[in-house]
Short mmCIF file of C-alpha atoms and ligand atoms in Angstrom, two decimals:
data_model
loop_
_atom_site.label_atom_id
_atom_site.label_comp_id
_atom_site.label_asym_id
_atom_site.label_seq_id
_atom_site.Cartn_x
_atom_site.Cartn_y
_atom_site.Cartn_z
CA UNK A 1 48.29 102.30 139.86
CA UNK A 2 48.24 102.93 143.64
CA UNK A 3 51.30 104.58 145.18
CA UNK A 4 53.36 101.85 146.85
CA UNK A 5 55.82 104.08 148.69
CA UNK A 6 55.13 107.78 149.27
CA UNK A 7 58.77 108.68 149.73
CA UNK A 8 61.71 106.82 148.24
CA UNK A 9 65.38 107.66 148.81
CA UNK A 10 67.99 106.47 146.32
CA UNK A 11 71.57 106.34 147.60
CA UNK A 12 74.01 106.10 144.70
CA UNK A 13 72.80 107.53 141.39
CA UNK A 14 74.21 105.20 138.77
CA UNK A 15 72.72 102.84 136.17
CA UNK A 16 70.45 100.93 138.54
CA UNK A 17 69.19 103.81 140.69
CA UNK A 18 68.53 106.06 137.71
CA UNK A 19 66.63 103.26 135.94
CA UNK A 20 64.59 102.73 139.13
CA UNK A 21 63.72 106.41 139.16
CA UNK A 22 62.65 106.55 135.50
CA UNK A 23 60.67 103.30 135.62
CA UNK A 24 58.95 104.28 138.89
CA UNK A 25 57.85 107.57 137.37
CA UNK A 26 56.38 105.76 134.37
CA UNK A 27 53.66 104.12 136.42
CA UNK A 28 53.28 106.50 139.34
CA UNK A 29 54.08 103.67 141.78
CA UNK A 30 56.14 106.05 143.90
CA UNK A 31 55.48 109.49 145.27
CA UNK A 32 58.47 111.74 145.93
CA UNK A 33 61.93 110.39 145.09
CA UNK A 34 65.02 111.95 146.64
CA UNK A 35 68.53 111.03 145.58
CA UNK A 36 72.08 111.28 146.87
CA UNK A 37 75.46 110.48 145.31
CA UNK A 38 78.83 110.91 147.00
CA UNK A 39 80.37 113.17 144.33
CA UNK A 40 79.24 116.73 143.69
CA UNK A 41 79.69 116.02 139.99
CA UNK A 42 77.10 113.21 139.96
CA UNK A 43 74.67 115.27 142.05
CA UNK A 44 75.10 118.13 139.61
CA UNK A 45 74.42 115.85 136.63
CA UNK A 46 71.33 114.47 138.38
CA UNK A 47 69.96 117.97 138.92
CA UNK A 48 70.67 118.88 135.30
CA UNK A 49 68.86 115.89 133.80
CA UNK A 50 65.96 115.87 136.29
CA UNK A 51 67.00 112.59 137.88
CA UNK A 52 65.02 112.49 141.18
CA UNK A 53 62.44 114.94 142.42
CA UNK A 54 65.07 116.36 144.76
CA UNK A 55 68.81 115.79 144.98
CA UNK A 56 70.28 116.02 148.48
CA UNK A 57 73.81 116.85 149.58
CA UNK A 58 73.97 114.42 152.51
CA UNK A 59 72.90 110.91 153.44
CA UNK A 60 71.13 112.21 156.56
CA UNK A 61 69.02 114.54 154.44
CA UNK A 62 68.14 112.00 151.74
CA UNK A 63 66.86 109.28 154.11
CA UNK A 64 64.96 111.57 156.49
CA UNK A 65 61.27 110.77 156.18
CA UNK A 66 61.78 108.09 153.47
CA UNK A 67 59.46 105.06 153.48
CA UNK A 68 61.89 103.13 151.29
CA UNK A 69 65.66 103.59 151.19
CA UNK A 70 67.52 101.92 148.32
CA UNK A 71 71.25 101.31 148.59
CA UNK A 72 72.52 101.40 145.00
CA UNK A 73 76.27 101.70 145.51
CA UNK A 74 78.98 99.07 144.88
CA UNK A 75 78.72 96.08 147.24
CA UNK A 76 81.96 97.00 149.02
CA UNK A 77 80.59 100.44 149.94
CA UNK A 78 77.22 99.30 151.39
CA UNK A 79 78.39 98.84 155.01
CA UNK A 80 79.84 102.34 155.33
CA UNK A 81 76.75 103.91 153.76
CA UNK A 82 74.47 101.90 156.10
CA UNK A 83 76.44 103.04 159.15
CA UNK A 84 76.07 106.67 158.14
CA UNK A 85 72.35 106.51 157.33
CA UNK A 86 71.21 104.36 160.29
CA UNK A 87 70.64 107.11 162.89
CA UNK A 88 68.47 109.09 160.46
CA UNK A 89 66.04 106.35 159.35
CA UNK A 90 62.34 106.78 160.02
CA UNK A 91 60.75 104.07 162.23
CA UNK A 92 58.68 101.74 160.04
CA UNK A 93 60.80 102.45 156.94
CA UNK A 94 62.19 99.69 154.74
CA UNK A 95 65.83 99.53 153.67
CA UNK A 96 66.65 97.55 150.56
CA UNK A 97 69.66 97.27 148.29
CA UNK A 98 70.35 96.20 144.71
CA UNK A 99 73.78 94.63 145.24
CA UNK A 100 74.87 91.75 143.02
CA UNK A 101 76.06 89.72 146.03
CA UNK A 102 73.78 89.14 148.98
CA UNK A 103 75.60 87.41 151.87
CA UNK A 104 78.15 90.21 152.19
CA UNK A 105 75.46 92.88 152.04
CA UNK A 106 73.44 91.12 154.74
CA UNK A 107 76.57 90.78 156.92
CA UNK A 108 77.72 94.37 156.39
CA UNK A 109 74.41 96.24 156.37
CA UNK A 110 72.22 94.09 158.66
CA UNK A 111 73.93 95.04 161.94
CA UNK A 112 73.27 98.76 161.35
CA UNK A 113 69.52 98.43 160.74
CA UNK A 114 67.62 99.86 163.74
CA UNK A 115 64.99 97.73 165.47
CA UNK A 116 61.88 99.33 163.98
CA UNK A 117 63.20 99.41 160.42
CA UNK A 118 62.73 96.54 157.94
CA UNK A 119 65.61 95.20 155.88
CA UNK A 120 64.71 93.44 152.61
CA UNK A 121 67.75 92.83 150.37
CA UNK A 122 67.05 92.42 146.64
CA UNK A 123 68.91 92.06 143.35
CA UNK A 124 67.51 93.09 139.97
CA UNK A 125 68.83 90.73 137.31
CA UNK A 126 69.14 93.46 134.73
CA UNK A 127 71.94 95.71 133.63
CA UNK A 128 74.13 96.97 130.85
CA UNK A 129 77.85 97.67 130.52
CA UNK A 130 77.18 101.39 131.05
CA UNK A 131 77.33 103.16 134.38
CA UNK A 132 76.67 106.55 135.92
CA UNK A 133 73.62 108.81 136.32
CA UNK A 134 73.02 109.25 132.59
CA UNK A 135 73.02 105.54 131.74
CA UNK A 136 69.64 104.61 133.21
CA UNK A 137 66.40 104.10 131.28
CA UNK A 138 62.78 103.36 132.16
CA UNK A 139 62.51 99.93 130.54
CA UNK A 140 65.64 98.31 132.03
CA UNK A 141 63.66 96.06 134.38
CA UNK A 142 60.81 95.15 132.04
CA UNK A 143 60.23 91.40 132.07
CA UNK A 144 63.46 90.82 134.03
CA UNK A 145 63.72 89.09 137.36
CA UNK A 146 64.36 90.71 140.68
CA UNK A 147 65.55 88.24 143.32
CA UNK A 148 64.35 89.07 146.82
CA UNK A 149 66.44 87.67 149.66
CA UNK A 150 64.83 88.47 153.03
CA UNK A 151 66.81 87.37 156.09
CA UNK A 152 64.98 85.06 158.49
CA UNK A 153 62.37 86.83 160.59
CA UNK A 154 61.78 89.71 158.13
CA UNK A 155 58.28 91.18 158.37
CA UNK A 156 56.25 89.45 155.58
CA UNK A 157 54.26 92.63 154.84
CA UNK A 158 57.49 94.55 154.20
CA UNK A 159 58.63 91.84 151.77
CA UNK A 160 55.27 91.84 149.95
CA UNK A 161 55.42 95.61 149.61
CA UNK A 162 58.93 95.59 148.17
CA UNK A 163 57.86 92.92 145.68
CA UNK A 164 54.87 95.03 144.66
CA UNK A 165 57.29 97.90 144.04
CA UNK A 166 59.49 95.75 141.78
CA UNK A 167 56.40 94.53 139.92
CA UNK A 168 55.48 98.17 139.35
CA UNK A 169 58.98 98.77 137.93
CA UNK A 170 58.27 96.04 135.36
CA UNK A 171 60.01 93.06 136.97
CA UNK A 172 58.94 89.64 138.03
CA UNK A 173 60.17 88.66 141.48
CA UNK A 174 61.34 85.48 143.12
CA UNK A 175 62.32 84.91 146.75
CA UNK A 176 65.57 83.11 147.29
CA UNK A 177 67.74 81.86 150.08
CA UNK A 178 70.95 83.88 150.36
CA UNK A 179 73.44 81.07 149.76
CA UNK A 180 71.49 79.88 146.74
CA UNK A 181 71.35 83.44 145.39
CA UNK A 182 75.12 83.88 145.52
CA UNK A 183 75.70 80.51 143.82
CA UNK A 184 73.14 81.08 141.05
CA UNK A 185 74.55 84.54 140.35
CA UNK A 186 78.08 83.16 140.22
CA UNK A 187 76.91 80.85 137.39
CA UNK A 188 74.70 83.18 135.38
CA UNK A 189 76.53 86.45 135.86
CA UNK A 190 79.79 86.56 137.80
CA UNK A 191 81.78 83.80 136.06
CA UNK A 192 80.63 84.87 132.57
CA UNK A 193 81.98 88.34 133.36
CA UNK A 194 85.27 86.90 134.58
CA UNK A 195 85.58 84.84 131.41
CA UNK A 196 84.88 87.91 129.28
CA UNK A 197 87.45 89.95 131.18
CA UNK A 198 90.00 87.15 130.69
CA UNK A 199 89.27 86.70 126.99
CA UNK A 200 89.59 90.40 126.29
CA UNK A 201 92.76 90.55 128.39
CA UNK A 202 94.29 87.68 126.40
CA UNK A 203 93.31 89.32 123.12
CA UNK A 204 94.81 92.59 124.30
CA UNK A 205 98.11 90.79 124.95
CA UNK A 206 97.89 89.17 121.51
CA UNK A 207 97.16 92.49 119.86
CA UNK A 208 100.73 93.44 120.52
CA UNK A 209 101.66 90.51 118.25
CA UNK A 210 98.95 90.79 115.62
CA UNK A 211 98.78 94.56 115.52
CA UNK A 212 95.21 95.79 114.99
CA UNK A 213 93.65 92.58 113.67
CA UNK A 214 91.92 91.69 116.93
CA UNK A 215 89.94 94.92 116.77
CA UNK A 216 89.47 94.91 113.00
CA UNK A 217 87.94 91.42 112.80
CA UNK A 218 86.16 91.59 116.14
CA UNK A 219 82.67 90.73 114.83
CA UNK A 220 83.50 87.03 115.07
CA UNK A 221 82.35 86.50 118.67
CA UNK A 222 85.04 88.55 120.38
CA UNK A 223 82.91 91.69 120.17
CA UNK A 224 80.32 90.22 122.54
CA UNK A 225 83.02 89.56 125.11
CA UNK A 226 84.24 93.15 124.82
CA UNK A 227 80.76 94.47 125.63
CA UNK A 228 80.64 92.53 128.87
CA UNK A 229 84.27 93.32 129.68
CA UNK A 230 83.51 97.04 129.43
CA UNK A 231 81.43 96.82 132.65
CA UNK A 232 82.25 99.01 135.63
CA UNK A 233 85.60 97.95 137.20
CA UNK A 234 84.69 99.00 140.76
CA UNK A 235 81.40 97.13 140.76
CA UNK A 236 82.99 93.95 139.41
CA UNK A 237 86.03 94.11 141.66
CA UNK A 238 83.61 94.19 144.60
CA UNK A 239 81.53 91.31 143.22
CA UNK A 240 84.53 88.97 143.11
CA UNK A 241 85.96 90.11 146.45
CA UNK A 242 82.61 89.56 148.15
CA UNK A 243 81.33 86.42 146.39
CA UNK A 244 84.60 84.59 146.81
CA UNK A 245 83.39 81.11 147.77
CA UNK A 246 80.74 80.70 145.08
CA UNK A 247 82.91 82.12 142.30
CA UNK A 248 85.89 79.95 143.25
CA UNK A 249 83.64 76.89 143.38
CA UNK A 250 82.20 77.67 139.93
CA UNK A 251 85.60 78.53 138.48
CA UNK A 252 86.80 75.07 139.55
CA UNK A 253 83.96 73.46 137.62
CA UNK A 254 84.54 75.71 134.64
CA UNK A 255 88.24 74.79 134.54
CA UNK A 256 87.40 71.07 134.61
CA UNK A 257 85.05 71.48 131.63
CA UNK A 258 87.61 73.54 129.78
CA UNK A 259 90.24 70.85 130.28
CA UNK A 260 87.77 68.21 129.05
CA UNK A 261 87.16 70.22 125.87
CA UNK A 262 90.89 70.86 125.47
CA UNK A 263 91.46 67.12 125.65
CA UNK A 264 88.68 66.46 123.10
CA UNK A 265 90.31 68.91 120.70
CA UNK A 266 93.79 67.42 121.23
CA UNK A 267 92.57 63.84 120.74
CA UNK A 268 90.30 64.79 117.83
CA UNK A 269 87.14 63.64 119.63
CA UNK A 270 84.64 65.34 117.32
CA UNK A 271 81.76 63.36 118.75
CA UNK A 272 82.31 64.80 122.20
CA UNK A 273 82.64 68.35 120.88
CA UNK A 274 79.48 67.99 118.79
CA UNK A 275 77.48 66.54 121.67
CA UNK A 276 78.67 69.31 123.98
CA UNK A 277 77.81 72.11 121.56
CA UNK A 278 74.40 70.55 120.86
CA UNK A 279 73.63 70.55 124.57
CA UNK A 280 74.63 74.20 125.00
CA UNK A 281 72.57 75.26 122.00
CA UNK A 282 69.41 74.13 123.77
CA UNK A 283 70.23 76.43 126.69
CA UNK A 284 70.12 79.39 124.31
CA UNK A 285 66.73 78.20 123.06
CA UNK A 286 65.34 78.05 126.59
CA UNK A 287 66.54 81.60 127.29
CA UNK A 288 64.63 82.78 124.21
CA UNK A 289 61.55 80.80 125.21
CA UNK A 290 61.67 82.46 128.64
CA UNK A 291 61.60 85.87 126.91
CA UNK A 292 65.00 86.83 128.34
CA UNK A 293 66.65 87.68 125.00
CA UNK A 294 65.85 88.43 121.39
CA UNK A 295 65.78 85.85 118.62
CA UNK A 296 67.03 88.37 116.07
CA UNK A 297 70.37 87.57 114.44
CA UNK A 298 73.33 89.20 116.18
CA UNK A 299 71.12 90.14 119.18
CA UNK A 300 69.17 92.54 116.95
CA UNK A 301 72.13 94.83 116.36
CA UNK A 302 71.62 97.36 113.61
CA UNK A 303 74.29 96.67 111.02
CA UNK A 304 76.40 99.66 110.05
CA UNK A 305 75.57 100.79 106.51
CA UNK A 306 72.21 98.98 106.34
P1 NAP B 1 77.17 102.78 138.84
O1 NAP B 1 76.39 103.17 137.64
O2 NAP B 1 78.66 102.67 138.72
O3 NAP B 1 76.83 103.81 140.04
C1 NAP B 1 77.37 103.62 141.31
C2 NAP B 1 76.94 104.72 142.26
O4 NAP B 1 77.54 104.43 143.52
C3 NAP B 1 77.42 106.11 141.86
O5 NAP B 1 76.43 107.06 142.18
C4 NAP B 1 78.65 106.32 142.73
O6 NAP B 1 78.81 107.65 143.13
C5 NAP B 1 78.31 105.53 143.98
N1 NAP B 1 79.51 105.06 144.66
C6 NAP B 1 80.57 104.41 144.13
N2 NAP B 1 81.48 104.10 145.08
C7 NAP B 1 80.97 104.58 146.24
C8 NAP B 1 81.45 104.61 147.58
N3 NAP B 1 82.63 104.05 147.91
N4 NAP B 1 80.68 105.19 148.52
C9 NAP B 1 79.48 105.77 148.18
N5 NAP B 1 78.98 105.77 146.94
C10 NAP B 1 79.72 105.19 145.98
O7 NAP B 1 76.67 101.40 139.46
P2 NAP B 1 75.37 100.51 139.17
O8 NAP B 1 75.61 99.71 137.94
O9 NAP B 1 74.16 101.34 139.29
O10 NAP B 1 75.48 99.48 140.39
C11 NAP B 1 74.99 99.79 141.67
C12 NAP B 1 74.74 98.50 142.43
O11 NAP B 1 73.85 97.69 141.66
C13 NAP B 1 75.99 97.66 142.68
O12 NAP B 1 75.94 97.13 143.98
C14 NAP B 1 75.87 96.52 141.68
O13 NAP B 1 76.45 95.32 142.18
C15 NAP B 1 74.36 96.38 141.52
N6 NAP B 1 73.91 95.87 140.23
C16 NAP B 1 74.49 96.30 139.07
C17 NAP B 1 74.05 95.78 137.86
C18 NAP B 1 74.69 96.21 136.55
O14 NAP B 1 74.61 95.51 135.55
N7 NAP B 1 75.31 97.37 136.50
C19 NAP B 1 73.01 94.84 137.83
C20 NAP B 1 72.40 94.47 139.04
C21 NAP B 1 72.86 94.98 140.23
P3 NAP B 1 79.58 108.76 142.23
O15 NAP B 1 78.84 108.80 140.93
O16 NAP B 1 79.43 109.98 143.01
O17 NAP B 1 80.96 108.24 142.07
#
């Protein structure tokens, strides 16, 4: 595979950046990869596990000479990082990010991008509940989508090149308008996380009443909520603070549906419940058909003792 970027700089060395490093190395789509994280502890871990070809101690150092700079920090931190890196960017370089919300990133990072540097925001639709430099793995992006959200007027060649890079990391790409991106992600990712956080919070309150039973019998659906609700608190705080409009809009719709189901339960409307659950079951089937999850029972979990 031809090298797509000779020099890549990763800022933030958590789940997403480390997975980008390992998957890029798999195919040889990138040349030299330098990395930077704000804490000495993370930089130390990166050096120990061989994450990045070189680990730098400053933002100025990591971006110098890079053809592609990837911002892989929480959405709320992107603006400050962009301000610090801007004077050190190489003319002709591309800056991208992997933030889960796009309008805020464009508003907060865009103004710092120098004239001769391209800015191509993107969002890989892949992740796990783990975080930090040791959580990444080479196959995270395989067969997943990466949404590319170029602001108006972005150089088409720079967008094509970033897409080629994501293809090399194993992803499919789709270009999307920023407003649409933030709405779609509110539905498929942000609200489901909020619901999981709420459900686990409610169960935690209940646990005080039912002692340990919530944990003991957790296989019955609750366990899947706890996986999602174990996701990084900083990242998710920033997602909700920065995708306020879309999440509030979707929460409104969710609440209406919940009330409708509550009413069906109260009035004993089994027909409505059955029709609703039949409709949702087909959504699961389409996710499987699209190759976005496994058909194995219990998501392919290995059962303890088997
Ligand atoms: P992560 O594993 O928690 O790593 C975050 C990295 O950002 C760490 O290196 C951390 O540095 C650094 N960081 C945290 N706060 C910072 C600040 N205020 N200033 C500078 N650096 C800071 O996070 P991640 O899961 O890779 O997420 C990174 C980005 O990807 C986020 O914008 C997130 O929205 C997006 N994303 C995440 C997922 C997912 O499922 N996790 C999926 C798609 C997109 P230290 O280690 O030194 O603290």
